[in-house]
Amino acid sequence: MKISKTDRGYSPFNLKRISTNHTSSNFIETFEGKLNKLVSQDIDTLISEVYNLDNEVENNFKEEHIERYKDIIKKLILKTQELVKVVEKISGKNKDKILKVVVISDTKLKKLLDEVINSEISKLRIKGILKELNGILISLKV
């Protein structure tokens, strides 16, 4: 005869709490803070580049602007790839949420890069790309 327990609170495993050393958690918090500060500085630099380029495009559109857009998009892709590598190493409560934002941004940037390379770009399309870049930068900064 087999007896099974159907109590909702029943757990077949002995759960033990593991206490963590406070100094290691403080180290992780300070490391994450420094990392976020560095990342936000890089993203702020890219945002200012996009704004400057936007002003130049409004005044006078040239072929060199397309190359500068490509460079900014490449920098953003590299930055998001660096973020993915770092975020994978850090464990925390919001790890999945941060990783999801970075991966989504990375795929959008790759689509934008393909579009810039493969199609003719009008001034209006570049304005649309600028708005998308600004949105991606803002989502990365948050």
PDB file of C-alpha atoms in Angstrom:
ATOM      1  CA  MET A   1       0.000   0.000   0.000  1.00  0.00           C
ATOM      2  CA  LYS A   2       1.363   3.425  -1.023  1.00  0.00           C
ATOM      3  CA  ILE A   3       0.562   6.464   1.072  1.00  0.00           C
ATOM      4  CA  SER A   4       0.872   9.919  -0.416  1.00  0.00           C
ATOM      5  CA  LYS A   5       0.474  13.227   1.329  1.00  0.00           C
ATOM      6  CA  THR A   6      -1.638  15.870  -0.418  1.00  0.00           C
ATOM      7  CA  ASP A   7      -1.076  18.774   1.930  1.00  0.00           C
ATOM      8  CA  ARG A   8      -0.326  21.991  -0.016  1.00  0.00           C
ATOM      9  CA  GLY A   9       2.460  22.997   2.322  1.00  0.00           C
ATOM     10  CA  TYR A  10       4.218  19.652   2.009  1.00  0.00           C
ATOM     11  CA  SER A  11       7.689  19.749   0.522  1.00  0.00           C
ATOM     12  CA  PRO A  12       9.674  16.577  -0.142  1.00  0.00           C
ATOM     13  CA  PHE A  13      12.990  18.414   0.241  1.00  0.00           C
ATOM     14  CA  ASN A  14      14.509  19.914   3.335  1.00  0.00           C
ATOM     15  CA  LEU A  15      14.889  23.588   2.535  1.00  0.00           C
ATOM     16  CA  LYS A  16      17.720  25.365   4.286  1.00  0.00           C
ATOM     17  CA  ARG A  17      18.433  29.040   4.169  1.00  0.00           C
ATOM     18  CA  ILE A  18      21.941  30.017   3.259  1.00  0.00           C
ATOM     19  CA  SER A  19      23.174  33.239   4.755  1.00  0.00           C
ATOM     20  CA  THR A  20      25.378  35.371   2.551  1.00  0.00           C
ATOM     21  CA  ASN A  21      28.280  37.446   3.625  1.00  0.00           C
ATOM     22  CA  HIS A  22      27.320  41.123   3.653  1.00  0.00           C
ATOM     23  CA  THR A  23      30.675  42.229   2.273  1.00  0.00           C
ATOM     24  CA  SER A  24      30.218  40.231  -0.934  1.00  0.00           C
ATOM     25  CA  SER A  25      26.742  41.684  -1.500  1.00  0.00           C
ATOM     26  CA  ASN A  26      28.114  45.182  -0.902  1.00  0.00           C
ATOM     27  CA  PHE A  27      30.850  44.490  -3.444  1.00  0.00           C
ATOM     28  CA  ILE A  28      28.284  43.384  -6.032  1.00  0.00           C
ATOM     29  CA  GLU A  29      26.173  46.482  -5.377  1.00  0.00           C
ATOM     30  CA  THR A  30      29.133  48.814  -5.781  1.00  0.00           C
ATOM     31  CA  PHE A  31      30.310  46.950  -8.882  1.00  0.00           C
ATOM     32  CA  GLU A  32      26.842  47.212 -10.436  1.00  0.00           C
ATOM     33  CA  GLY A  33      26.691  50.908  -9.541  1.00  0.00           C
ATOM     34  CA  LYS A  34      30.050  51.604 -11.161  1.00  0.00           C
ATOM     35  CA  LEU A  35      29.101  49.538 -14.196  1.00  0.00           C
ATOM     36  CA  ASN A  36      25.806  51.404 -14.608  1.00  0.00           C
ATOM     37  CA  LYS A  37      27.639  54.721 -14.298  1.00  0.00           C
ATOM     38  CA  LEU A  38      30.118  53.761 -17.040  1.00  0.00           C
ATOM     39  CA  VAL A  39      27.373  52.452 -19.307  1.00  0.00           C
ATOM     40  CA  SER A  40      25.249  55.563 -18.828  1.00  0.00           C
ATOM     41  CA  GLN A  41      28.265  57.768 -19.663  1.00  0.00           C
ATOM     42  CA  ASP A  42      28.839  55.851 -22.907  1.00  0.00           C
ATOM     43  CA  ILE A  43      25.169  56.019 -23.806  1.00  0.00           C
ATOM     44  CA  ASP A  44      25.068  59.755 -22.996  1.00  0.00           C
ATOM     45  CA  THR A  45      27.977  60.253 -25.388  1.00  0.00           C
ATOM     46  CA  LEU A  46      26.121  58.376 -28.128  1.00  0.00           C
ATOM     47  CA  ILE A  47      22.952  60.377 -27.443  1.00  0.00           C
ATOM     48  CA  SER A  48      24.862  63.643 -27.853  1.00  0.00           C
ATOM     49  CA  GLU A  49      26.377  62.326 -31.113  1.00  0.00           C
ATOM     50  CA  VAL A  50      22.892  61.518 -32.410  1.00  0.00           C
ATOM     51  CA  TYR A  51      21.577  64.978 -31.468  1.00  0.00           C
ATOM     52  CA  ASN A  52      24.530  66.714 -33.132  1.00  0.00           C
ATOM     53  CA  LEU A  53      24.095  64.629 -36.254  1.00  0.00           C
ATOM     54  CA  ASP A  54      20.368  65.347 -36.248  1.00  0.00           C
ATOM     55  CA  ASN A  55      21.056  69.094 -36.255  1.00  0.00           C
ATOM     56  CA  GLU A  56      23.551  68.731 -39.099  1.00  0.00           C
ATOM     57  CA  VAL A  57      21.080  66.696 -41.183  1.00  0.00           C
ATOM     58  CA  GLU A  58      18.380  69.330 -40.701  1.00  0.00           C
ATOM     59  CA  ASN A  59      20.706  72.057 -41.945  1.00  0.00           C
ATOM     60  CA  ASN A  60      22.411  70.244 -44.815  1.00  0.00           C
ATOM     61  CA  PHE A  61      22.126  66.555 -45.744  1.00  0.00           C
ATOM     62  CA  LYS A  62      25.296  64.908 -47.100  1.00  0.00           C
ATOM     63  CA  GLU A  63      26.432  61.381 -47.916  1.00  0.00           C
ATOM     64  CA  GLU A  64      28.906  61.452 -45.020  1.00  0.00           C
ATOM     65  CA  HIS A  65      25.956  61.598 -42.608  1.00  0.00           C
ATOM     66  CA  ILE A  66      24.990  58.071 -43.659  1.00  0.00           C
ATOM     67  CA  GLU A  67      28.478  56.850 -42.751  1.00  0.00           C
ATOM     68  CA  ARG A  68      28.259  58.570 -39.377  1.00  0.00           C
ATOM     69  CA  TYR A  69      24.867  56.931 -38.744  1.00  0.00           C
ATOM     70  CA  LYS A  70      26.444  53.579 -39.545  1.00  0.00           C
ATOM     71  CA  ASP A  71      29.261  54.265 -37.084  1.00  0.00           C
ATOM     72  CA  ILE A  72      26.830  55.239 -34.321  1.00  0.00           C
ATOM     73  CA  ILE A  73      24.733  52.125 -34.934  1.00  0.00           C
ATOM     74  CA  LYS A  74      27.858  49.931 -34.865  1.00  0.00           C
ATOM     75  CA  LYS A  75      28.931  51.532 -31.577  1.00  0.00           C
ATOM     76  CA  LEU A  76      25.481  50.868 -30.134  1.00  0.00           C
ATOM     77  CA  ILE A  77      25.590  47.233 -31.241  1.00  0.00           C
ATOM     78  CA  LEU A  78      29.015  46.787 -29.660  1.00  0.00           C
ATOM     79  CA  LYS A  79      27.837  48.491 -26.470  1.00  0.00           C
ATOM     80  CA  THR A  80      24.770  46.260 -26.206  1.00  0.00           C
ATOM     81  CA  GLN A  81      26.900  43.168 -26.817  1.00  0.00           C
ATOM     82  CA  GLU A  82      29.227  44.273 -24.016  1.00  0.00           C
ATOM     83  CA  LEU A  83      26.194  44.769 -21.792  1.00  0.00           C
ATOM     84  CA  VAL A  84      24.944  41.275 -22.526  1.00  0.00           C
ATOM     85  CA  LYS A  85      28.287  39.770 -21.566  1.00  0.00           C
ATOM     86  CA  VAL A  86      28.420  41.703 -18.299  1.00  0.00           C
ATOM     87  CA  VAL A  87      24.774  41.158 -17.381  1.00  0.00           C
ATOM     88  CA  GLU A  88      25.121  37.402 -17.852  1.00  0.00           C
ATOM     89  CA  LYS A  89      27.857  37.359 -15.216  1.00  0.00           C
ATOM     90  CA  ILE A  90      25.880  39.370 -12.665  1.00  0.00           C
ATOM     91  CA  SER A  91      23.159  37.579 -10.764  1.00  0.00           C
ATOM     92  CA  GLY A  92      20.316  39.591  -9.373  1.00  0.00           C
ATOM     93  CA  LYS A  93      16.578  39.915  -9.102  1.00  0.00           C
ATOM     94  CA  ASN A  94      16.142  41.927 -12.318  1.00  0.00           C
ATOM     95  CA  LYS A  95      18.659  40.008 -14.459  1.00  0.00           C
ATOM     96  CA  ASP A  96      16.082  38.637 -16.909  1.00  0.00           C
ATOM     97  CA  LYS A  97      14.400  42.004 -17.325  1.00  0.00           C
ATOM     98  CA  ILE A  98      17.661  43.816 -18.111  1.00  0.00           C
ATOM     99  CA  LEU A  99      18.839  41.077 -20.459  1.00  0.00           C
ATOM    100  CA  LYS A 100      15.528  41.173 -22.336  1.00  0.00           C
ATOM    101  CA  VAL A 101      15.804  44.931 -22.943  1.00  0.00           C
ATOM    102  CA  VAL A 102      19.370  44.613 -24.194  1.00  0.00           C
ATOM    103  CA  VAL A 103      18.603  41.730 -26.535  1.00  0.00           C
ATOM    104  CA  ILE A 104      15.576  43.518 -28.005  1.00  0.00           C
ATOM    105  CA  SER A 105      17.643  46.673 -28.533  1.00  0.00           C
ATOM    106  CA  ASP A 106      20.405  44.652 -30.173  1.00  0.00           C
ATOM    107  CA  THR A 107      18.024  43.084 -32.712  1.00  0.00           C
ATOM    108  CA  LYS A 108      16.448  46.461 -33.522  1.00  0.00           C
ATOM    109  CA  LEU A 109      19.875  47.970 -34.096  1.00  0.00           C
ATOM    110  CA  LYS A 110      20.860  45.148 -36.437  1.00  0.00           C
ATOM    111  CA  LYS A 111      17.673  45.701 -38.448  1.00  0.00           C
ATOM    112  CA  LEU A 112      18.432  49.410 -38.657  1.00  0.00           C
ATOM    113  CA  LEU A 113      21.989  48.714 -39.784  1.00  0.00           C
ATOM    114  CA  ASP A 114      20.748  46.371 -42.526  1.00  0.00           C
ATOM    115  CA  GLU A 115      18.250  48.974 -43.658  1.00  0.00           C
ATOM    116  CA  VAL A 116      20.903  51.693 -43.764  1.00  0.00           C
ATOM    117  CA  ILE A 117      23.247  49.522 -45.799  1.00  0.00           C
ATOM    118  CA  ASN A 118      20.771  47.860 -48.180  1.00  0.00           C
ATOM    119  CA  SER A 119      18.386  50.624 -49.157  1.00  0.00           C
ATOM    120  CA  GLU A 120      18.469  54.168 -50.363  1.00  0.00           C
ATOM    121  CA  ILE A 121      17.885  56.563 -47.545  1.00  0.00           C
ATOM    122  CA  SER A 122      15.978  59.765 -47.852  1.00  0.00           C
ATOM    123  CA  LYS A 123      16.168  62.596 -45.378  1.00  0.00           C
ATOM    124  CA  LEU A 124      12.811  61.591 -43.902  1.00  0.00           C
ATOM    125  CA  ARG A 125      13.901  57.990 -43.383  1.00  0.00           C
ATOM    126  CA  ILE A 126      17.005  59.167 -41.578  1.00  0.00           C
ATOM    127  CA  LYS A 127      14.786  61.266 -39.298  1.00  0.00           C
ATOM    128  CA  GLY A 128      12.818  58.088 -38.540  1.00  0.00           C
ATOM    129  CA  ILE A 129      16.031  56.203 -37.829  1.00  0.00           C
ATOM    130  CA  LEU A 130      17.119  59.002 -35.493  1.00  0.00           C
ATOM    131  CA  LYS A 131      13.888  58.741 -33.525  1.00  0.00           C
ATOM    132  CA  GLU A 132      14.336  54.957 -33.229  1.00  0.00           C
ATOM    133  CA  LEU A 133      17.953  55.401 -32.100  1.00  0.00           C
ATOM    134  CA  ASN A 134      16.885  57.919 -29.477  1.00  0.00           C
ATOM    135  CA  GLY A 135      14.244  55.499 -28.198  1.00  0.00           C
ATOM    136  CA  ILE A 136      16.757  52.658 -28.000  1.00  0.00           C
ATOM    137  CA  LEU A 137      19.275  54.852 -26.186  1.00  0.00           C
ATOM    138  CA  ILE A 138      16.659  55.965 -23.685  1.00  0.00           C
ATOM    139  CA  SER A 139      15.569  52.356 -23.032  1.00  0.00           C
ATOM    140  CA  LEU A 140      19.207  51.345 -22.469  1.00  0.00           C
ATOM    141  CA  LYS A 141      19.754  54.237 -20.085  1.00  0.00           C
ATOM    142  CA  VAL A 142      16.790  53.227 -17.931  1.00  0.00           C
TER     143      VAL A 142
END
